[in-house]
Coordinates of C-alpha atoms and ligand atoms in Angstrom, one line a residue:
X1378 CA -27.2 19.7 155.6
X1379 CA -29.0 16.6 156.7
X1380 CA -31.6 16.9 159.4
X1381 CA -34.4 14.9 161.1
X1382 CA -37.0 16.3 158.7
X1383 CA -34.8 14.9 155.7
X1384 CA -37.2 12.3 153.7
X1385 CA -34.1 10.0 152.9
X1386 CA -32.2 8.3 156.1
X1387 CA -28.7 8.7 155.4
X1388 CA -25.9 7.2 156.9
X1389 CA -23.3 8.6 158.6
X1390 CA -20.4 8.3 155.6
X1391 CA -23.2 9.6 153.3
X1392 CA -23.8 12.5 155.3
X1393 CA -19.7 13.6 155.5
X1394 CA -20.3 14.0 151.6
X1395 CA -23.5 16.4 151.8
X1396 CA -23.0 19.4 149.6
X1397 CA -23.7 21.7 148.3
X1398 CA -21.5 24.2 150.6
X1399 CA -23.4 27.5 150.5
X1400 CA -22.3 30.2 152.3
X1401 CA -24.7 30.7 155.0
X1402 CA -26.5 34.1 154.1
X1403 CA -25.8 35.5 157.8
X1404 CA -22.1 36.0 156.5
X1405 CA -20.2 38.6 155.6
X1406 CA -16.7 39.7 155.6
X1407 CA -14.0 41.6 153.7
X1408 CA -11.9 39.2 151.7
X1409 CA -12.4 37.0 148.9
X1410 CA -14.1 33.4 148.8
X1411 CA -11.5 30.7 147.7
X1412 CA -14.1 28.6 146.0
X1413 CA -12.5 25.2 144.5
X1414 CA -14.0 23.0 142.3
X1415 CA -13.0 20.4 139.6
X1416 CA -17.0 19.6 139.7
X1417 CA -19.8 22.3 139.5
X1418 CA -23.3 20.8 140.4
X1419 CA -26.6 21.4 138.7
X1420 CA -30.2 21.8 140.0
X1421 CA -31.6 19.3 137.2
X1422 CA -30.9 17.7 134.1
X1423 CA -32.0 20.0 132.0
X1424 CA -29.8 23.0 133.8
X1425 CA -27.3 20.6 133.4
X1426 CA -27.4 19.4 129.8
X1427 CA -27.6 23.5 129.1
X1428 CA -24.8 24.4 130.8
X1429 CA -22.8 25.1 127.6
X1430 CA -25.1 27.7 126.9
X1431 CA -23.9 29.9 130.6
X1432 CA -19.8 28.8 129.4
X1433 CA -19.4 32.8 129.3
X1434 CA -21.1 34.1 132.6
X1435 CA -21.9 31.1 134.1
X1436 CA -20.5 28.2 136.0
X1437 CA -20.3 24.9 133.9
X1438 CA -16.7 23.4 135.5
X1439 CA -13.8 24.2 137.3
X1440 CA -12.0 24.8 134.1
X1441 CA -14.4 26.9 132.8
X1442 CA -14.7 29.6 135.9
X1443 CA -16.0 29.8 139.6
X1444 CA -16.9 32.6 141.2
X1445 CA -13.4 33.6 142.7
X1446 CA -12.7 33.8 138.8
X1447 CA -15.0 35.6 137.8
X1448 CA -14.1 38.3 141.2
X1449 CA -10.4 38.6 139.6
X1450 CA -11.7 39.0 135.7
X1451 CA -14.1 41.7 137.2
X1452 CA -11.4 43.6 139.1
X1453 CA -9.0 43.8 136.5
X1454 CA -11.6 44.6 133.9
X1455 CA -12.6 47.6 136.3
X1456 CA -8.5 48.3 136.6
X1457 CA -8.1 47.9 132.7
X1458 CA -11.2 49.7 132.1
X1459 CA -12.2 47.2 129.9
X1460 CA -15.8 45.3 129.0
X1461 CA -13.9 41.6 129.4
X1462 CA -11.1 40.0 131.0
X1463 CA -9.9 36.4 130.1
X1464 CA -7.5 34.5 132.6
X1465 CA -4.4 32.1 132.0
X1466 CA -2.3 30.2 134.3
X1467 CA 0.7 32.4 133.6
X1468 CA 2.0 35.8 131.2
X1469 CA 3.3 33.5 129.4
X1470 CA 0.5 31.3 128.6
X1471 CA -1.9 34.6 128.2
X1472 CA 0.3 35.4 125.2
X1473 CA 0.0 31.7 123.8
X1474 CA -4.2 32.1 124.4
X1475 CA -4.1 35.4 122.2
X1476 CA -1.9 33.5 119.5
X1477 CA -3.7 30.1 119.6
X1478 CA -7.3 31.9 119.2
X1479 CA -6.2 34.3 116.5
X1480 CA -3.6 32.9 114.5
X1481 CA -4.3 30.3 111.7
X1482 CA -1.9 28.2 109.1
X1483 CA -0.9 31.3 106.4
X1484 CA -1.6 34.0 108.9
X1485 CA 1.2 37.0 109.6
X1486 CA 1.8 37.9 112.9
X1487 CA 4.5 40.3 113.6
X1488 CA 6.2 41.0 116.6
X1489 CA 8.4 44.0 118.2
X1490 CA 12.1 42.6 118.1
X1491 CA 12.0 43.8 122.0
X1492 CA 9.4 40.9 123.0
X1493 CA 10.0 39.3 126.3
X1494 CA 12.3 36.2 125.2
X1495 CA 9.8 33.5 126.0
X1496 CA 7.8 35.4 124.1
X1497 CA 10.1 35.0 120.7
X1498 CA 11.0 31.2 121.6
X1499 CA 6.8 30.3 121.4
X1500 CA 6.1 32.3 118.1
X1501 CA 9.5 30.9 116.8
X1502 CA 8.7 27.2 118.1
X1503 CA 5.2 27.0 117.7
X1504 CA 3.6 29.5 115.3
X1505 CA 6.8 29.0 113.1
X1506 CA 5.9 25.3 112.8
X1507 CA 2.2 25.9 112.6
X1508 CA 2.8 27.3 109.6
X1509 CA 1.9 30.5 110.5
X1510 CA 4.3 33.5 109.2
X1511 CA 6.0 35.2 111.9
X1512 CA 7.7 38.5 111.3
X1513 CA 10.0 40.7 114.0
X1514 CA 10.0 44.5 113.4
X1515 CA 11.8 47.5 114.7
X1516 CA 10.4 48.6 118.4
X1517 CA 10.6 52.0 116.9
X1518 CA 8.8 51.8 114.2
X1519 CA 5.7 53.5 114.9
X1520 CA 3.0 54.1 112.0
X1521 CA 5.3 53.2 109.7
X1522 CA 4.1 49.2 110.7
X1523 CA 1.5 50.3 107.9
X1524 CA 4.4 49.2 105.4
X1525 CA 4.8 45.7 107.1
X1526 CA 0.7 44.7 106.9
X1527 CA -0.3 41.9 104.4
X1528 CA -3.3 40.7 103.2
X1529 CA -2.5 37.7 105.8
X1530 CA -1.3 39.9 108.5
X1531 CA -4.0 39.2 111.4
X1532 CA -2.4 40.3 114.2
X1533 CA -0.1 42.9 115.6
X1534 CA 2.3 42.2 119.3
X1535 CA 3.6 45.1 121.2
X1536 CA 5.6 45.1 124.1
X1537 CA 6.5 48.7 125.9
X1538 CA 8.7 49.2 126.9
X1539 CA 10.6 46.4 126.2
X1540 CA 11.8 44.1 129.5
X1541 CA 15.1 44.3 129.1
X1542 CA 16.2 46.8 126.8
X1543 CA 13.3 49.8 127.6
X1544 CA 12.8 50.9 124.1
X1545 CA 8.9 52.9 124.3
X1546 CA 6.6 51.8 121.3
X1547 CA 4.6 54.4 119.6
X1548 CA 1.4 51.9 120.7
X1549 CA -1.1 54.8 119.3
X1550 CA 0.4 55.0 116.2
X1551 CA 0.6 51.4 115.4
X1552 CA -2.7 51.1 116.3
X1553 CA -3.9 53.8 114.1
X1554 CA -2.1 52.4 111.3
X1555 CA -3.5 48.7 112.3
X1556 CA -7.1 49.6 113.0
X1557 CA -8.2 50.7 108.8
X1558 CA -6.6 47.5 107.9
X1559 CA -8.5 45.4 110.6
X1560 CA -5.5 43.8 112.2
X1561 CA -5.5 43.4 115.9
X1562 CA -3.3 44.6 118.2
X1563 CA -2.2 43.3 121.1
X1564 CA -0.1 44.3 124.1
X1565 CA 2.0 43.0 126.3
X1566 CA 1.5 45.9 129.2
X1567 CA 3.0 43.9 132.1
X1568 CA 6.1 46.6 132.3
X1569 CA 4.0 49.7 133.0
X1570 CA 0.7 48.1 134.2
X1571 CA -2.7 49.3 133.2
X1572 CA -2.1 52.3 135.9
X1573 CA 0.7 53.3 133.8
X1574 CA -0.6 52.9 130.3
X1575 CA -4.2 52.5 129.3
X1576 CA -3.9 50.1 126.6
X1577 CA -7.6 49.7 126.2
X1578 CA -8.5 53.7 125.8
X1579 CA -5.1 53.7 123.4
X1580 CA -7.0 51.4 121.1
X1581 CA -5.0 48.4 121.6
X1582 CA -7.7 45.3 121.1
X1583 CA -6.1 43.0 123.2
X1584 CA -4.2 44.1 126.7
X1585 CA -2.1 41.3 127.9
X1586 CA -0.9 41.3 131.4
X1587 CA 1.4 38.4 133.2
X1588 CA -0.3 39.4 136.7
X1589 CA 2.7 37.3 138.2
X1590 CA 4.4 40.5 138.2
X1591 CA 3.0 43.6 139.9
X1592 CA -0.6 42.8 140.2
X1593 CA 0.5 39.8 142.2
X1594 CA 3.2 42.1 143.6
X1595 CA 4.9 39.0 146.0
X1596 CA 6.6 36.8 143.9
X1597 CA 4.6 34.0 144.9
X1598 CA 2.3 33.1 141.7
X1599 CA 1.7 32.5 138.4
X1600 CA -1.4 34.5 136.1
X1601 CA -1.9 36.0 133.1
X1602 CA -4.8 38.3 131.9
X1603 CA -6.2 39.5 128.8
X1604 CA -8.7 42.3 128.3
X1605 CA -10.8 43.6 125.7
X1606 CA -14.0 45.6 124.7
X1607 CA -14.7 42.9 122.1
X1608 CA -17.0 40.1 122.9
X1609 CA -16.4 38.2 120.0
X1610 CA -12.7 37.8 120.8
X1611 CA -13.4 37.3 124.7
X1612 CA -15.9 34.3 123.6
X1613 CA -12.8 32.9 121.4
X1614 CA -9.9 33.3 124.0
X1615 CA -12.3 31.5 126.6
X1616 CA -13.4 28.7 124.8
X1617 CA -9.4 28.1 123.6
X1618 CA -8.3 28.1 127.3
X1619 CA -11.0 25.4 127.6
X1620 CA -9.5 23.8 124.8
X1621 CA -6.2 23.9 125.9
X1622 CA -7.4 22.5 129.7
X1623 CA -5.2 26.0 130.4
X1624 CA -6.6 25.9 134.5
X1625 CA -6.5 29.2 136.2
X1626 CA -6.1 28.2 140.7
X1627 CA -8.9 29.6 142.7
X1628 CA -6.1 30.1 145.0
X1629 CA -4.4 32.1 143.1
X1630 CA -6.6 34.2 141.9
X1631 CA -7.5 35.0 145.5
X1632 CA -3.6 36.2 146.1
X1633 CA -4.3 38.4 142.8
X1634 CA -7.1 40.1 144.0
X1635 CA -5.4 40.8 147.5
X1636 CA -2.5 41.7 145.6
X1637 CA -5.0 44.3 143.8
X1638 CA -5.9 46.0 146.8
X1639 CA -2.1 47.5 147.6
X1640 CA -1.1 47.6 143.8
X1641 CA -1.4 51.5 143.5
X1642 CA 0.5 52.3 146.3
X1643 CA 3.0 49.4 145.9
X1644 CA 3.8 51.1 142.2
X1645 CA 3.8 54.4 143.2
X1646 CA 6.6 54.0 146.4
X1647 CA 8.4 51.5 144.4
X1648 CA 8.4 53.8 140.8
X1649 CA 9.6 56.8 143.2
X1650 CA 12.6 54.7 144.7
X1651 CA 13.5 53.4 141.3
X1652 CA 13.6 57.0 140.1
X1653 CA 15.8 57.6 142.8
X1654 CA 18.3 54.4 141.9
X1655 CA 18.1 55.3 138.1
X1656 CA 19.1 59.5 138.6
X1657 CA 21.9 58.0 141.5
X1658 CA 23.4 55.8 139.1
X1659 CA 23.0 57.7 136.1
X1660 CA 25.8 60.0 137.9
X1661 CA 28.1 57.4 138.7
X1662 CA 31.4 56.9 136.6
X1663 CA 31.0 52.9 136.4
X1664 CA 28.1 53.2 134.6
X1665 CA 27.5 53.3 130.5
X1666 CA 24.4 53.2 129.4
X1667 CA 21.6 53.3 131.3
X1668 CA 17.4 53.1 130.1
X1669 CA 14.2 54.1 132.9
X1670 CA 11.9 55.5 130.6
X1671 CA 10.3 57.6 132.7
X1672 CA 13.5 59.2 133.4
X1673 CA 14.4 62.9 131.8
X1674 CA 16.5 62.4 129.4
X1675 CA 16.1 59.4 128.7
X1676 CA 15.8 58.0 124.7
X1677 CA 11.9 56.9 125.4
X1678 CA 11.0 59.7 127.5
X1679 CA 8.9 62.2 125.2
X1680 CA 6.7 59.0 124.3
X1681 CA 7.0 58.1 127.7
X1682 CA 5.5 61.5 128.9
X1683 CA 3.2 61.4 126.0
X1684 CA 1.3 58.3 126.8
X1685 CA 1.9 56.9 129.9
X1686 CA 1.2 57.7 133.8
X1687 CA 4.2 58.0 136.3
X1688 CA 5.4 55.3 137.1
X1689 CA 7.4 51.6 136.8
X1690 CA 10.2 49.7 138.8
X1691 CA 12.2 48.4 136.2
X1692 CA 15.4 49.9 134.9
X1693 CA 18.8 48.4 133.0
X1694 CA 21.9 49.5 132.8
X1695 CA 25.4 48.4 131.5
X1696 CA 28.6 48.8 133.2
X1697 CA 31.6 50.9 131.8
X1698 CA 33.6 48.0 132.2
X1699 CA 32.2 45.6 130.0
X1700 CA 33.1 42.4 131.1
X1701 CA 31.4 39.7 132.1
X1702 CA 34.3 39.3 135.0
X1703 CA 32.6 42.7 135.8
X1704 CA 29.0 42.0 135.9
X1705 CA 29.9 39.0 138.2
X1706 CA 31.6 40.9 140.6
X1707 CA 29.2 43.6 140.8
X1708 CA 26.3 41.2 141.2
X1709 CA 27.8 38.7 143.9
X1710 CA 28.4 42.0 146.0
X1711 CA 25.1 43.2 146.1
X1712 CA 23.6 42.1 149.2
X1713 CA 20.1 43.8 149.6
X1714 CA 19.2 43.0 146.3
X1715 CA 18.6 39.0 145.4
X1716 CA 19.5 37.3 142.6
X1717 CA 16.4 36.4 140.2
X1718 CA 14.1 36.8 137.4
X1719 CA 10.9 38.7 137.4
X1720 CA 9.7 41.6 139.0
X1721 CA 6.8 43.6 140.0
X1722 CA 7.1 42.1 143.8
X1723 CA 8.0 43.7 146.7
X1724 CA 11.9 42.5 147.2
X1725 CA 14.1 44.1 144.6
X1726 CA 16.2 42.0 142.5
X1727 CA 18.7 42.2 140.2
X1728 CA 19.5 40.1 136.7
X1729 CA 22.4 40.1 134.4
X1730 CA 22.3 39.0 131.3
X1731 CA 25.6 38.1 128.3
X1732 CA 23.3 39.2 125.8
X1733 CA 19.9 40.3 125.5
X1734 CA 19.0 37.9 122.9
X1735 CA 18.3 37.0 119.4
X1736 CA 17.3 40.5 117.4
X1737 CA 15.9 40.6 113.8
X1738 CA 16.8 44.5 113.3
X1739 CA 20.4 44.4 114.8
X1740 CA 21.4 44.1 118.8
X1741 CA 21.2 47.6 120.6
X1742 CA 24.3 49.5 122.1
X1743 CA 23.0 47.1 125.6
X1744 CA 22.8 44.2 123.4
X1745 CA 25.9 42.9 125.4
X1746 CA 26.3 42.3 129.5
X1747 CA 23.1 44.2 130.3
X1748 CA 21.6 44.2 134.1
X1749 CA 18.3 44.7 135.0
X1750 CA 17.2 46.1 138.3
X1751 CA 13.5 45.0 139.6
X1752 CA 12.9 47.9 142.3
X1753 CA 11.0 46.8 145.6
X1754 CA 9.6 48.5 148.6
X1755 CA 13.0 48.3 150.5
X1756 CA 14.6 52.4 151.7
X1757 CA 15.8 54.0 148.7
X1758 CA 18.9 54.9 150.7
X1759 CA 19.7 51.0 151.6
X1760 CA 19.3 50.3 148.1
X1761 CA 21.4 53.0 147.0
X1762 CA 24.3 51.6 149.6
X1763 CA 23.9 48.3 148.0
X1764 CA 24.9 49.2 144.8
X1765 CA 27.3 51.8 145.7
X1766 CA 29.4 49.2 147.8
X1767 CA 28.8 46.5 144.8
X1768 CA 30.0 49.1 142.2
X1769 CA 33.6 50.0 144.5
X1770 CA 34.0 45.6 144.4
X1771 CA 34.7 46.0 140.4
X1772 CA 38.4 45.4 140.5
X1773 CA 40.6 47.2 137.7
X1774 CA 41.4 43.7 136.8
X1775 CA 38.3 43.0 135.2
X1776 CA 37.7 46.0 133.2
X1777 CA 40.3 44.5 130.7
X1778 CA 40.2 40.8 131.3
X1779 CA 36.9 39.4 129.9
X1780 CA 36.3 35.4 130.0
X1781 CA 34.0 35.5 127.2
X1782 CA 31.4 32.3 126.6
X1783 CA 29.6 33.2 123.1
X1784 CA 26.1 31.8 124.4
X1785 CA 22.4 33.7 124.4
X1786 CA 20.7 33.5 127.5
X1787 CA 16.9 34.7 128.1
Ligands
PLP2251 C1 7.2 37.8 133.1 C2 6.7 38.3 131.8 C3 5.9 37.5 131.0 C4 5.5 36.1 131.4 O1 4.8 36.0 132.6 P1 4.8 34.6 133.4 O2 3.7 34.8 134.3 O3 6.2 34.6 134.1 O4 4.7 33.6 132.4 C5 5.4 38.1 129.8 N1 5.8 39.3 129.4 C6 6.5 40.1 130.2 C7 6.9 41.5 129.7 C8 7.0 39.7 131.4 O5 7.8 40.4 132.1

């Protein structure tokens, strides 16, 4: 700030543009500095000419990291239990990082059929035409992965369970058919979180999160994170974001970190109501087939049990009538839960779906008319009386009349 003593007079529009804006050492408080900046500022010329040399822990340029960055990386590195965190504008642009960084022309790369959709459109649209090999195998495959390794396999993508259709991976085991052969393995852990499954104690090199879902927990933003214990791979993934101008907001990252604060007790009241919803409409007579991992009974639910923590707010189900007439009516009845994609935030939602997508290894029995129920914090019991009064709206009519439109939809 300018004062009397200040050796250079400076006019009054110079002086509106005096920085640098410290925060006075006086302060304190409890939440997180926003700190924007396209431009950092340097000392001297020589601090600045260097500043490649601090890209990884230092501050070079708004792309690159300021400190509310570097808060969010080392709060979900604590929460992952990992040595390094890399950030991305969204989950879906985490996965791309992981893929852009460790793929090259005549790499394998193989993929659980269960990916997240998005996830299967970029490897099919992008690595495809890179001219790097991408292969889809059975979610259930387990160790036997070991079979689909080449010499040009470099990298492994797991997804459990799977978004839509639930099936639980045998992570441990594909990692300890993986690790001999030195092929990453990467995971998409957004379903269960790092609180549900610790992906970097499992062994998994690479844990992918989109934090849009429950670290951000209010449907109001867009991150991704990846963590790792291995430098090497944290220093590549960092200088591809910069690479790829992939900008992370300050903003944003500020709303993750808040978001951090309640996540534990946001999963664990929202993964007790969903177990409610799941065992209350696992009795009902409209409903078929039904997937919450976590769940007794359940076809996940030994691996479930054996590797992961208690919780998750995500389950699908299939009506008994299986028409699309049937879905509609069901869904335009519910009134407490909103129509939308995503989840992880604090107002349930619901999503239907024709089909779940294109499948390598042959559609599962909720390949067709499968809906998808993202749990919030609402009463279990209102909830439960949302679905119970959409469920008495399927008319008879629509059990046999189907208007079928052959189209997939992600
Ligand atoms: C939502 C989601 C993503 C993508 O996250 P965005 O932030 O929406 O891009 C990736 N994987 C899974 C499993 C998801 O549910």
């Amino acid at each position: 700030m300018p004062s009397e003593s200040d050796p250079i007079f400076l006019r009054r529009e110079t002086q509106l543009l005096r920085g640098p804006f410290e925060v006075p050492p006086q302060f304190s408080s409890l939440s997180e500095a926003v700190h924007r900046a396209s431009t950092v500022t340097f000392d001297d010329l020589d601090a600045f000419a260097s500043r490649r040399e601090r890209f990884l822990n230092g501050y070079t340029y708004g792309l690159a990291g300021t400190p509310t960055h570097y808060a969010l990386a080392a709060r979900l590195a604590a929460l992952e239990g990992a040595a390094h965190v890399a950030l991305a504008p969204s989950g879906l642009a985490a996965i791309h990082l992981v893929n852009q960084a460790l793929l090259a022309p005549g790499d394998h790369v193989l993929f659980s059929d269960s990916v997240y959709g998005p996830t299967r459109s970029n490897a099919k649209e992008i690595l495809a035409r890179s001219g790097i090999e991408v292969e889809f195998y059975d979610p259930l495959i387990g160790s036997r992965i070991g079979t689909l390794l080449r010499p040009t396999t470099r990298l492994v993508w797991c997804e459990s369970p799977g978004s839509l259709t639930m099936e639980v991976q045998d992570v441990p085991g594909i990692v300890d058919a993986c690790r001999p052969r030195g092929v990453r393995v990467a995971l998409d852990n957004t379903w269960a979180s790092p609180l549900g499954f610790r992906a970097i104690d499992h062994g998994v090199d690479l844990s992918v999160q989109a934090l849009t879902k429950h670290v951000a927990g209010h449907s109001d933003l867009l991150l991704g994170s990846i963590a790792t214990n291995d430098a090497e791979l944290y220093g590549r993934l960092r200088n591809m974001a910069n690479l790829m101008g992939a900008n992370v907001s300050p903003d944003d990252c500020a709303l993750a970190i808040r978001g951090m604060a309640t996540l534990p007790v946001r999963l664990k009241a929202q993964s007790g109501t969903t177990l409610s919803v799941a065992r209350w409409l696992r009795g009902r007579s409209q409903i078929d087939w039904l997937a919450y991992p976590p769940m007794p009974g359940d076809a996940g639910h030994a691996l479930w049990t054996r590797d992961f923590l208690p919780c998750g707010a995500l389950l699908s189900f299939t009506l008994r009538a299986r028409t699309w007439n049937a879905v509609r009516e069901f869904v335009d009845a519910l009134r407490v839960f909103r129509i939308g994609a995503s989840f992880g935030g604090v107002n349930s939602l619901v999503a239907a779906y024709r089909d779940v997508g294109e499948r390598s290894h042959g559609g599962p029995a909720c390949a067709r008319h499968l809906i998808r129920l993202s749990i919030g914090l609402e009463h279990a019991d209102d909830l439960i009386g949302d679905l119970s009064r959409a469920l008495e709206a399927i008319t008879i009519e629509s059990e046999f009349t189907s208007s079928e439109i052959p189209h997939a939809s992600q």
